[in-house]
XYZ file of C-alpha atoms in Angstrom:
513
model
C 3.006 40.143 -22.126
C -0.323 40.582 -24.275
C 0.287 37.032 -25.473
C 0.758 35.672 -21.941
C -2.311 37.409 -20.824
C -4.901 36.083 -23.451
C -3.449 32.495 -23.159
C -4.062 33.285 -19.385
C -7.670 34.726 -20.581
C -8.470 31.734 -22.672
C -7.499 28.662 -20.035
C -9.327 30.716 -17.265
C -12.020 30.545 -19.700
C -11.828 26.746 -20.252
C -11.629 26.092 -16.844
C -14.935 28.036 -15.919
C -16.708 26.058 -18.920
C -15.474 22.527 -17.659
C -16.483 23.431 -13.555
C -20.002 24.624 -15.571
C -20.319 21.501 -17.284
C -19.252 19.259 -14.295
C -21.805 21.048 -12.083
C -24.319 20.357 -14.720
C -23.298 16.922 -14.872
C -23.703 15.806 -11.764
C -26.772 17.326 -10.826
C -28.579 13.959 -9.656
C -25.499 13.391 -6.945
C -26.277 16.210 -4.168
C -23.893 18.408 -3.230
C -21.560 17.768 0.511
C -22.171 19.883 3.414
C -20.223 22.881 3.661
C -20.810 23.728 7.227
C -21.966 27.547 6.540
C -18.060 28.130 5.008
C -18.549 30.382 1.834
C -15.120 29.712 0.165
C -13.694 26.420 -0.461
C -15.991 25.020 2.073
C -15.157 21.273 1.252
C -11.148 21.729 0.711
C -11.265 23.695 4.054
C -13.312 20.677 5.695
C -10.851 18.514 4.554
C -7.612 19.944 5.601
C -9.431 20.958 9.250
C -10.044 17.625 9.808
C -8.966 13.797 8.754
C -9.587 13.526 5.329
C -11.312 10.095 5.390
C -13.240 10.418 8.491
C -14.620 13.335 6.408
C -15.547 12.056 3.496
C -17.209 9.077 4.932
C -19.234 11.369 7.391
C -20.137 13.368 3.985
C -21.016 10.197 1.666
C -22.648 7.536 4.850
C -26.020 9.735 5.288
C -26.722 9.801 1.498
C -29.268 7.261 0.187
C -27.051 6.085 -2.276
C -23.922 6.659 -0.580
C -23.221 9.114 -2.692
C -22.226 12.446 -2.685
C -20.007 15.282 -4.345
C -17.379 18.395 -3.183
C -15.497 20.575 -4.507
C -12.067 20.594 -4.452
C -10.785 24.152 -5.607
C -11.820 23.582 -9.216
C -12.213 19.858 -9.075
C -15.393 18.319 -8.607
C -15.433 15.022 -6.628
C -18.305 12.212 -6.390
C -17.648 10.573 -3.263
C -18.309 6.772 -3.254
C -19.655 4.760 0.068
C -21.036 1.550 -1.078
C -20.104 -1.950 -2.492
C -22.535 -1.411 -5.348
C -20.888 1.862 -6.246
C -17.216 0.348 -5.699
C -18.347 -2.770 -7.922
C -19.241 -0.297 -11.122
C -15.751 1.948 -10.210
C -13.393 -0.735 -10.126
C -14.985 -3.622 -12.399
C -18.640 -3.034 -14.241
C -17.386 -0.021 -16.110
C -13.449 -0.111 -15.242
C -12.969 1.002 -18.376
C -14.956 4.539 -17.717
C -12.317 5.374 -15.024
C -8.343 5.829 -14.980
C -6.012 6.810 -12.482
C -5.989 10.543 -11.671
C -2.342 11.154 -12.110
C -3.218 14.994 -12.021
C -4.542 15.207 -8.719
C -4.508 12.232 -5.731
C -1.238 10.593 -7.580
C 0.544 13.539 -8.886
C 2.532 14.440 -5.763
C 4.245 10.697 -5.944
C 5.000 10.918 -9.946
C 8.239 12.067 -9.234
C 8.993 8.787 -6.882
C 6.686 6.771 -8.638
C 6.720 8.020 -12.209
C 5.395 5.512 -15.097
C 5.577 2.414 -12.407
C 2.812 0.166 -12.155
C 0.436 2.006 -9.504
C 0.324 5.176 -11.849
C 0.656 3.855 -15.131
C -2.384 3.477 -17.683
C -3.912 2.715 -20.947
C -1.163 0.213 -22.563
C 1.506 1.338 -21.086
C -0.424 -0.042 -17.678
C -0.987 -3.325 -19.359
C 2.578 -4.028 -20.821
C 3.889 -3.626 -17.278
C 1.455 -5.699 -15.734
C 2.171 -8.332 -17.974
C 5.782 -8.038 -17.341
C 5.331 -8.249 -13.389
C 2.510 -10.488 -13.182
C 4.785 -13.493 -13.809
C 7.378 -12.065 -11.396
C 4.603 -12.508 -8.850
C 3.256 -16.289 -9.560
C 3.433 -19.308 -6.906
C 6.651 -20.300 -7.752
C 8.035 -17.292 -7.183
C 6.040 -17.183 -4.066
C 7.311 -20.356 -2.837
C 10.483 -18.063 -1.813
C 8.564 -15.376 0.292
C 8.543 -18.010 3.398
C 12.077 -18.388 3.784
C 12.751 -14.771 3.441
C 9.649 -13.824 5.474
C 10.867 -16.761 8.229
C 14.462 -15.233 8.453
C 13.086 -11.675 8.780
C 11.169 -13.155 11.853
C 14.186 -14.469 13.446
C 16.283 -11.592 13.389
C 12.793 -9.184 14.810
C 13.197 -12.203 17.551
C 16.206 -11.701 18.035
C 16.191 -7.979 18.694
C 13.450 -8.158 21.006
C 15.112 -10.990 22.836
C 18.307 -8.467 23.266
C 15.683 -5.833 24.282
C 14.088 -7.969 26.809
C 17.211 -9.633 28.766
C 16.493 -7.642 32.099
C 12.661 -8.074 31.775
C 10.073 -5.853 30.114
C 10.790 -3.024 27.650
C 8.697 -0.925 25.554
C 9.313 -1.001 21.885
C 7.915 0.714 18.726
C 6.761 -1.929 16.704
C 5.449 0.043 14.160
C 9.208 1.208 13.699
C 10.280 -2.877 14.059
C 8.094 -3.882 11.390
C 8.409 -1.258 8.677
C 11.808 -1.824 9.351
C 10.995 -5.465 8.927
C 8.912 -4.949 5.728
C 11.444 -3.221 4.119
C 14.093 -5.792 4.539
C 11.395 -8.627 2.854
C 11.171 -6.197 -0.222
C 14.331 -5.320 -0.713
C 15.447 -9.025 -0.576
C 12.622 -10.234 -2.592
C 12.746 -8.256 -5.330
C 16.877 -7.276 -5.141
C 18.234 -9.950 -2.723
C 19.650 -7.170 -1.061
C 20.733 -7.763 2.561
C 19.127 -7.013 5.666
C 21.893 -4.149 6.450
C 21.810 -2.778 3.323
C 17.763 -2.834 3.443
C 18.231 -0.753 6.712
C 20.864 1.818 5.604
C 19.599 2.805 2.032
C 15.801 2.655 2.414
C 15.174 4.684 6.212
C 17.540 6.947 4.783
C 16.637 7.525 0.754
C 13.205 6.423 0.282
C 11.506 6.853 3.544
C 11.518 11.152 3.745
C 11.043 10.997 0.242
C 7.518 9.294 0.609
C 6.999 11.565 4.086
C 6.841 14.604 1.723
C 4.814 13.365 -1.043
C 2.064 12.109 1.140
C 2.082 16.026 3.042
C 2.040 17.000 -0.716
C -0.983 15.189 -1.645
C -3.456 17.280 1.037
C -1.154 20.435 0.626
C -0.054 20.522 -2.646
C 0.857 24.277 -2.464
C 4.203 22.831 -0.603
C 5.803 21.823 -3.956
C 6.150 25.402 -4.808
C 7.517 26.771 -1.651
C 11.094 27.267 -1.731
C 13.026 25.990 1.248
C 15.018 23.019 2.764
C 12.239 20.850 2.364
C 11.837 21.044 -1.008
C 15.538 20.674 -1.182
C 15.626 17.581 0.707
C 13.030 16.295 -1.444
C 14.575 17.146 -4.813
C 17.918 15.658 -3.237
C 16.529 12.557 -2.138
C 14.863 11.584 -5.032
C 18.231 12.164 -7.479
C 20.011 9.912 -4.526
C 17.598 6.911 -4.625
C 17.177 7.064 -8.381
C 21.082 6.703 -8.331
C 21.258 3.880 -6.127
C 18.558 2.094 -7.483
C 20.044 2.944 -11.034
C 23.535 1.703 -10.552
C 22.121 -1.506 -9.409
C 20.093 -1.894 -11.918
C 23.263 -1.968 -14.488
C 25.194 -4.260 -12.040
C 21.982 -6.891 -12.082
C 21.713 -6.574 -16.430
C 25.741 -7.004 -16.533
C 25.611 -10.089 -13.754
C 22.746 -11.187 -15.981
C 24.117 -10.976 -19.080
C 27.338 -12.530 -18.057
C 25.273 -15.582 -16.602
C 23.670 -16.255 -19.771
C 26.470 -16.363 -21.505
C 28.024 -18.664 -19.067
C 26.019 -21.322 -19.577
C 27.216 -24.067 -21.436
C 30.930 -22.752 -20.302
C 32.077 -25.709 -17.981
C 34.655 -23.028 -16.612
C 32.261 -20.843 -15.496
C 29.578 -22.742 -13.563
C 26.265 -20.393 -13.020
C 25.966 -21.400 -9.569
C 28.777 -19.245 -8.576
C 27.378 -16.127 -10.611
C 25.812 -13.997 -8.406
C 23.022 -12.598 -10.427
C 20.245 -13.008 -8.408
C 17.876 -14.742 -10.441
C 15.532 -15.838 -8.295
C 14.370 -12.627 -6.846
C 11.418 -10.153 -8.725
C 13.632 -7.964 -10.262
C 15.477 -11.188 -12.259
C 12.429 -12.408 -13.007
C 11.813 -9.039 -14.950
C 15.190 -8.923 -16.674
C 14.979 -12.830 -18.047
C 11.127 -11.348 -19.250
C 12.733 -8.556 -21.104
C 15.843 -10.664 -22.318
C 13.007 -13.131 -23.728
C 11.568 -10.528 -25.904
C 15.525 -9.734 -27.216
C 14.388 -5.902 -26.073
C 17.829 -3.944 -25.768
C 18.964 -1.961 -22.166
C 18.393 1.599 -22.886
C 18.014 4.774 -21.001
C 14.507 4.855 -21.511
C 14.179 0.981 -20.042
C 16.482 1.647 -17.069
C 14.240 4.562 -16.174
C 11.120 2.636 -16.363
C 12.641 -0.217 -14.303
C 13.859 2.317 -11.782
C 10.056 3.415 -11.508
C 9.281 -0.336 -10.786
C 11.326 -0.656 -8.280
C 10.653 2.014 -6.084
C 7.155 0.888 -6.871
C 7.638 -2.434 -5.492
C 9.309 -0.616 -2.327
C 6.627 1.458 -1.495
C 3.282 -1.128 -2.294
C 5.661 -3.730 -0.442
C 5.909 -2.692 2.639
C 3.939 0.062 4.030
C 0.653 -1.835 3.870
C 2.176 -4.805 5.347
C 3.960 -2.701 8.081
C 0.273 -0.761 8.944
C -1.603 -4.280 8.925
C 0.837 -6.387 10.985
C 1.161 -3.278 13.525
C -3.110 -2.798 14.118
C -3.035 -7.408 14.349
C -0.743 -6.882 17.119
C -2.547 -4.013 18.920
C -5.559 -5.911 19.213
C -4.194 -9.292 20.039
C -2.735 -7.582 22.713
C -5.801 -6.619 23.823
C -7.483 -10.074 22.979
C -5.319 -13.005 25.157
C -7.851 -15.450 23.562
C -7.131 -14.679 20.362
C -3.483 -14.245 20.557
C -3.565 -17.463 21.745
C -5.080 -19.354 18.658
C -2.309 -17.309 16.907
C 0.146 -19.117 18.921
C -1.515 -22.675 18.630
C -0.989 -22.102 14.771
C 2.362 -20.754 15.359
C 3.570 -24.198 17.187
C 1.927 -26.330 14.554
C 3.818 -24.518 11.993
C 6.197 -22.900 12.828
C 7.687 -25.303 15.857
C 8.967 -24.311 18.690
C 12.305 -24.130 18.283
C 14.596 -21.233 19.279
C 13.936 -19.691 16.006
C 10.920 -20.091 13.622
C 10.811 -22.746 11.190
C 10.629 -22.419 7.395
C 7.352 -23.228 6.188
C 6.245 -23.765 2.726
C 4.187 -21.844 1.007
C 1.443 -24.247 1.066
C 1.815 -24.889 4.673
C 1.526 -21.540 5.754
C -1.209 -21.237 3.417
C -3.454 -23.929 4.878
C -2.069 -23.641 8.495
C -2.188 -19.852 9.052
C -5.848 -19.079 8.662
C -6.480 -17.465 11.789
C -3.744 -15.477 11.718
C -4.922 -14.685 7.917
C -8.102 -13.737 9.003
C -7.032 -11.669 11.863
C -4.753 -9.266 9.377
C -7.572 -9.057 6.892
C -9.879 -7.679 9.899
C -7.392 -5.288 10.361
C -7.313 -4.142 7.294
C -11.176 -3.806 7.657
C -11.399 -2.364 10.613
C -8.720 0.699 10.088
C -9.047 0.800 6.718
C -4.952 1.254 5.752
C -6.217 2.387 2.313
C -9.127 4.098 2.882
C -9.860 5.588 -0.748
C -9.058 5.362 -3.643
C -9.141 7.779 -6.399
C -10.193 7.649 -10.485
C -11.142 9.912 -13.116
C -14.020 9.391 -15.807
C -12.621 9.135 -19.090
C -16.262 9.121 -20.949
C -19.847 9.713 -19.563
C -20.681 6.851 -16.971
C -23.002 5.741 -14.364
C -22.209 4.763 -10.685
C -24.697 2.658 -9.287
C -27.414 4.069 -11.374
C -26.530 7.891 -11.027
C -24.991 9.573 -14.414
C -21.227 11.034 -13.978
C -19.843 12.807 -16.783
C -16.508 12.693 -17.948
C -13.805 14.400 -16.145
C -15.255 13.937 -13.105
C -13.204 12.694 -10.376
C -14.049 9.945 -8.121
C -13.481 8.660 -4.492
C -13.867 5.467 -3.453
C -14.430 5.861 0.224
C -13.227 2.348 0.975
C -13.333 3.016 4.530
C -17.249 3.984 4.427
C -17.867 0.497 2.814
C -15.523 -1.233 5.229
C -17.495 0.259 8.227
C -21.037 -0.709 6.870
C -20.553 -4.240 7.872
C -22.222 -5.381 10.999
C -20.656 -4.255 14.169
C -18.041 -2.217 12.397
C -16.242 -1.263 15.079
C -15.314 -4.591 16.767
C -12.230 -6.141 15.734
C -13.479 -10.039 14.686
C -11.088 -11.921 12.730
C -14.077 -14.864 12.563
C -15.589 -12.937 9.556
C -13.069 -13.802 7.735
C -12.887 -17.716 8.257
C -15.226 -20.281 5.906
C -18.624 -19.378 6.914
C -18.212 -16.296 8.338
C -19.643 -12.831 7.298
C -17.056 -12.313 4.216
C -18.335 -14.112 1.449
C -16.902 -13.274 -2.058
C -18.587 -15.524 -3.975
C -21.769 -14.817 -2.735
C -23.718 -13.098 -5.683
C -24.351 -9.591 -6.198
C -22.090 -7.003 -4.227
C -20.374 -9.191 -1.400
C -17.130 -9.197 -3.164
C -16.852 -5.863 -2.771
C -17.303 -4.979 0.443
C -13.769 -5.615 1.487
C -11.485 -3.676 -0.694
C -8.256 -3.526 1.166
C -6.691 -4.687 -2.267
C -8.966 -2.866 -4.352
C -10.665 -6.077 -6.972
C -11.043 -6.016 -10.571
C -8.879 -6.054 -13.070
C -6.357 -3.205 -11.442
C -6.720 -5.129 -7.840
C -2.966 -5.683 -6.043
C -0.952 -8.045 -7.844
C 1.219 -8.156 -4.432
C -1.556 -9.042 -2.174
C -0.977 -12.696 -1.870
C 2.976 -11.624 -1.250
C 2.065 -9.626 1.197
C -0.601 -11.291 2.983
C 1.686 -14.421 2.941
C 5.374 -12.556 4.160
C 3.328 -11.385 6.744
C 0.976 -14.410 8.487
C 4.419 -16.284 9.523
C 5.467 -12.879 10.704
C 2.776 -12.321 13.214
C 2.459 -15.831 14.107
C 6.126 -15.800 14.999
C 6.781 -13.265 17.186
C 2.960 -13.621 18.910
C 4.275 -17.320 19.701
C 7.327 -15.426 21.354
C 6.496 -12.160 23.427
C 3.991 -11.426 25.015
C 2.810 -7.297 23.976
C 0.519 -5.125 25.728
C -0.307 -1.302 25.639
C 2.852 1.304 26.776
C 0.760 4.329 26.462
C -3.146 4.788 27.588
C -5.831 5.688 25.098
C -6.854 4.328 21.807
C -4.004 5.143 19.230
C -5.350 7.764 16.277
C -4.804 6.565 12.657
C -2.316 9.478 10.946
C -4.561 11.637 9.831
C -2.404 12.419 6.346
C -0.427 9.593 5.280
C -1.687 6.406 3.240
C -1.289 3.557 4.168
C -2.515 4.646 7.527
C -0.688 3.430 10.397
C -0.874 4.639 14.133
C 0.206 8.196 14.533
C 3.456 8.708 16.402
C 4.162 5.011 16.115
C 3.171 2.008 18.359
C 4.965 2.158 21.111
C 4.239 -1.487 23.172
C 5.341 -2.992 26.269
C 7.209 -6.823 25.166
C 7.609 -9.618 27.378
C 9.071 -12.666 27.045
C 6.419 -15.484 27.332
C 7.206 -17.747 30.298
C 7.043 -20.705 28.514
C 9.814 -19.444 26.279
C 12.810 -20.573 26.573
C 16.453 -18.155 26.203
C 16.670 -18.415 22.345
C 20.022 -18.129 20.309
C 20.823 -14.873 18.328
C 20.834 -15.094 14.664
């Protein structure tokens, strides 16, 4: 008990020396508001309110756009400007990991060692491994998948619409949606499959981590949410496991099959073409052997893949229909793309890559001004690793950092209006101007740790609005401006979306897929 004690004694000592040496640290970055609170002003701020609307009202008066809080014991610098974001994520990159102690450490036991977590080298062996699982040939087979998804959304609203007008959650339809693109990109699992395992494994799973990350006390709390947690987690790990060894064996037995004229590979159902055999043909290259250790670090991929695959596209397609449904003359240069296209056939037609690419630009432009305008990521957390500067101002290390991407997002011009324009040639986004401009729009973060899935996701889901914007026509089903959720990232509408669809009157009855 004595030794338990002065172990307690000597960390409680450490800890007071690092908060003195943080404080002393960042003296030059002044200190948040704490609104006359006495005890944990700034964690009480947070948790009272929504955390980013917070932090941007604490960092958007500050000269610099800079400001710090404390965080029980954790001291925070609080970033608000391009020039700031530019030194965080690419000038001096190397000053600043992940804070897998902190922001990501509810998600480490979904995420683990996968590629939004990892760092150092085991950060760069993965990204090398993935980065060719994400490259334009591979992309070439997002449209097809991302076409087929549209169809069967078409469908369903079709069904949903046969006696006239309903109201739909779309937000529900297209994480739905987003989740069947993953799941048969990367594991050419079916659309049934998609919707059985991931609603029911992976999606409470996430639910809990993200109430985790602004309440982390809930980890320790004994009860049937913790259960469920625990339990979900060892379900999806199985699943995702057993699959795994199914995809090395059908792998494995397809290489072998090669030169056997008995056994032709085109009836070996291995999957190849999706991400995840990409990845095992990468590690058969290198002759490395399937091990425990491999299978688990693969299993952390994959649920990575789930969860950066589809709830950013789900939030940014949802907010791009809200407002062309509040914009007619918008939504209706979305259409004229759609027709040129996509067709207008009963169902969408299959466009290559490099047609959606150079035909979808207003659509394009539309979901990046979503992304702008509600911020679905808006900040983004690191931790000093060695005595730095941001924009001038010394931070030492330890100290952790914010990157209020929302607070940079809303410092353009007119910040509040939804204009897709600013993101077509000539308009206000300009990333090769010189200086900052690159990073004021940070949906994807930039740098060397930016998204490698943003031109997946940006492409799976241009042919998705265009599509079913050709089709329906959407308005409003409840009054009021919808609130972003106020705790979970990416941040969609709370309490869904629900919408009022129509069929266009220039549609015609289209067949079910």
């Amino acid at each position: 008990l004595a030794a338990l004690a002065a172990l307690a004694a000597v960390r409680l000592l450490r800890l007071l020396l690092d908060m003195r040496r943080a404080a002393r640290g960042l003296a030059g970055v002044p200190l948040a508001p704490t609104g006359g609170r006495w005890l944990l002003p700034h964690a009480r701020a947070l948790l009272a309110g929504t955390p980013w609307d917070v932090m941007e009202a604490w960092v958007a008066p500050t000269p610099r756009k800079l400001v710090q809080a404390c965080i029980g014991h954790r001291r925070m610098v609080l970033v608000g400007s391009a020039a700031g974001a530019r030194d965080v994520f690419q000038s001096r990159a190397r000053a600043f990991a992940k804070d897998t102690d902190f922001s990501f450490k509810p998600f480490l036991p979904i995420l683990g060692t996968g590629l939004v977590t990892a760092a150092g080298p085991l950060w760069q062996a993965q990204r090398l491994l993935i980065a060719p699982a994400l490259r334009v040939d591979v992309l070439d087979a997002v449209p097809p998948i991302a076409a087929a998804a549209a169809a069967r959304l078409i469908a369903k609203l079709d069904a949903a619409t046969v006696d006239g007008p309903a109201v739909v959650d779309m937000e529900e339809e297209f994480r739905l949606l987003t989740l069947q693109v993953i799941g048969a990109a990367v594991l050419s699992l079916p659309p049934d499959e998609c919707d059985r395992v991931f609603p029911e494994l992976y999606l409470p799973v996430m639910e809990e981590a993200n109430l985790r990350a602004l309440r982390p006390w809930r980890a320790f709390v004994p009860g049937k949410a913790r259960r469920a947690y625990a339990a979900g987690i060892k379900a999806l790990d199985a699943y995702i496991r057993a699959l795994l060894r199914a995809r090395w064996a059908a792998f494995q037995k397809a290489k072998g099959a090669k030169d056997d004229p008995g056994c032709p590979r085109a009836a070996l159902a291995d999957g190849s073409g999706d991400i995840l055999g990409t990845m095992l043909a990468a590690i058969d290259a290198k002759g490395e052997p399937w091990s425990a250790a491999l299978e688990t670090q693969l299993c952390y991929e994959v649920k990575t893949f789930v969860l950066a695959g589809h709830e950013t596209s789900a939030a940014m397609l949802t907010w791009s229909l809200y407002e062309l449904a509040a914009a007619p003359a918008l939504a209706a240069k979305v259409r004229g793309e759609a027709g040129r296209v996509l067709g207008s056939g009963p169902h969408p037609a299959t466009p290559s890559r490099q047609a959606a690419e150079d035909g979808l630009d207003y659509t394009l432009a539309c979901l990046k001004e979503s992304l702008r305008k509600y911020s679905v990521v808006p900040v983004v957390t690191r931790v000093a690793t060695s005595d730095t500067a941001i924009d001038g101002v010394p931070i030492p290390r330890g100290a952790y950092v914010g990157v209020v991407t929302q607070a940079v997002h809303n410092a353009w011009p007119r910040a509040g209006e939804w204009d897709p324009a600013r993101f077509l040639p000539g308009g206000e986004y300009d990333p090769t101007a010189p200086g900052d401009a690159l990073f004021r729009f940070l949906a994807f973060i930039q740098g060397p740790r930016n998204c490698l899935g943003q031109y997946f996701a940006l492409l799976e889901a241009r042919i998705v609005l265009a599509a079913v914007v050709d089709r329906f026509d959407f308005s409003k089903a409840t009054p009021g401006v919808p609130r972003r959720h106020p705790t979970v990232i990416p941040t969609g509408p709370e309490g869904g979306m629900p919408m009022v669809v129509a069929r266009r009157p220039s549609s015609r009855p289209r067949a079910r897929c």
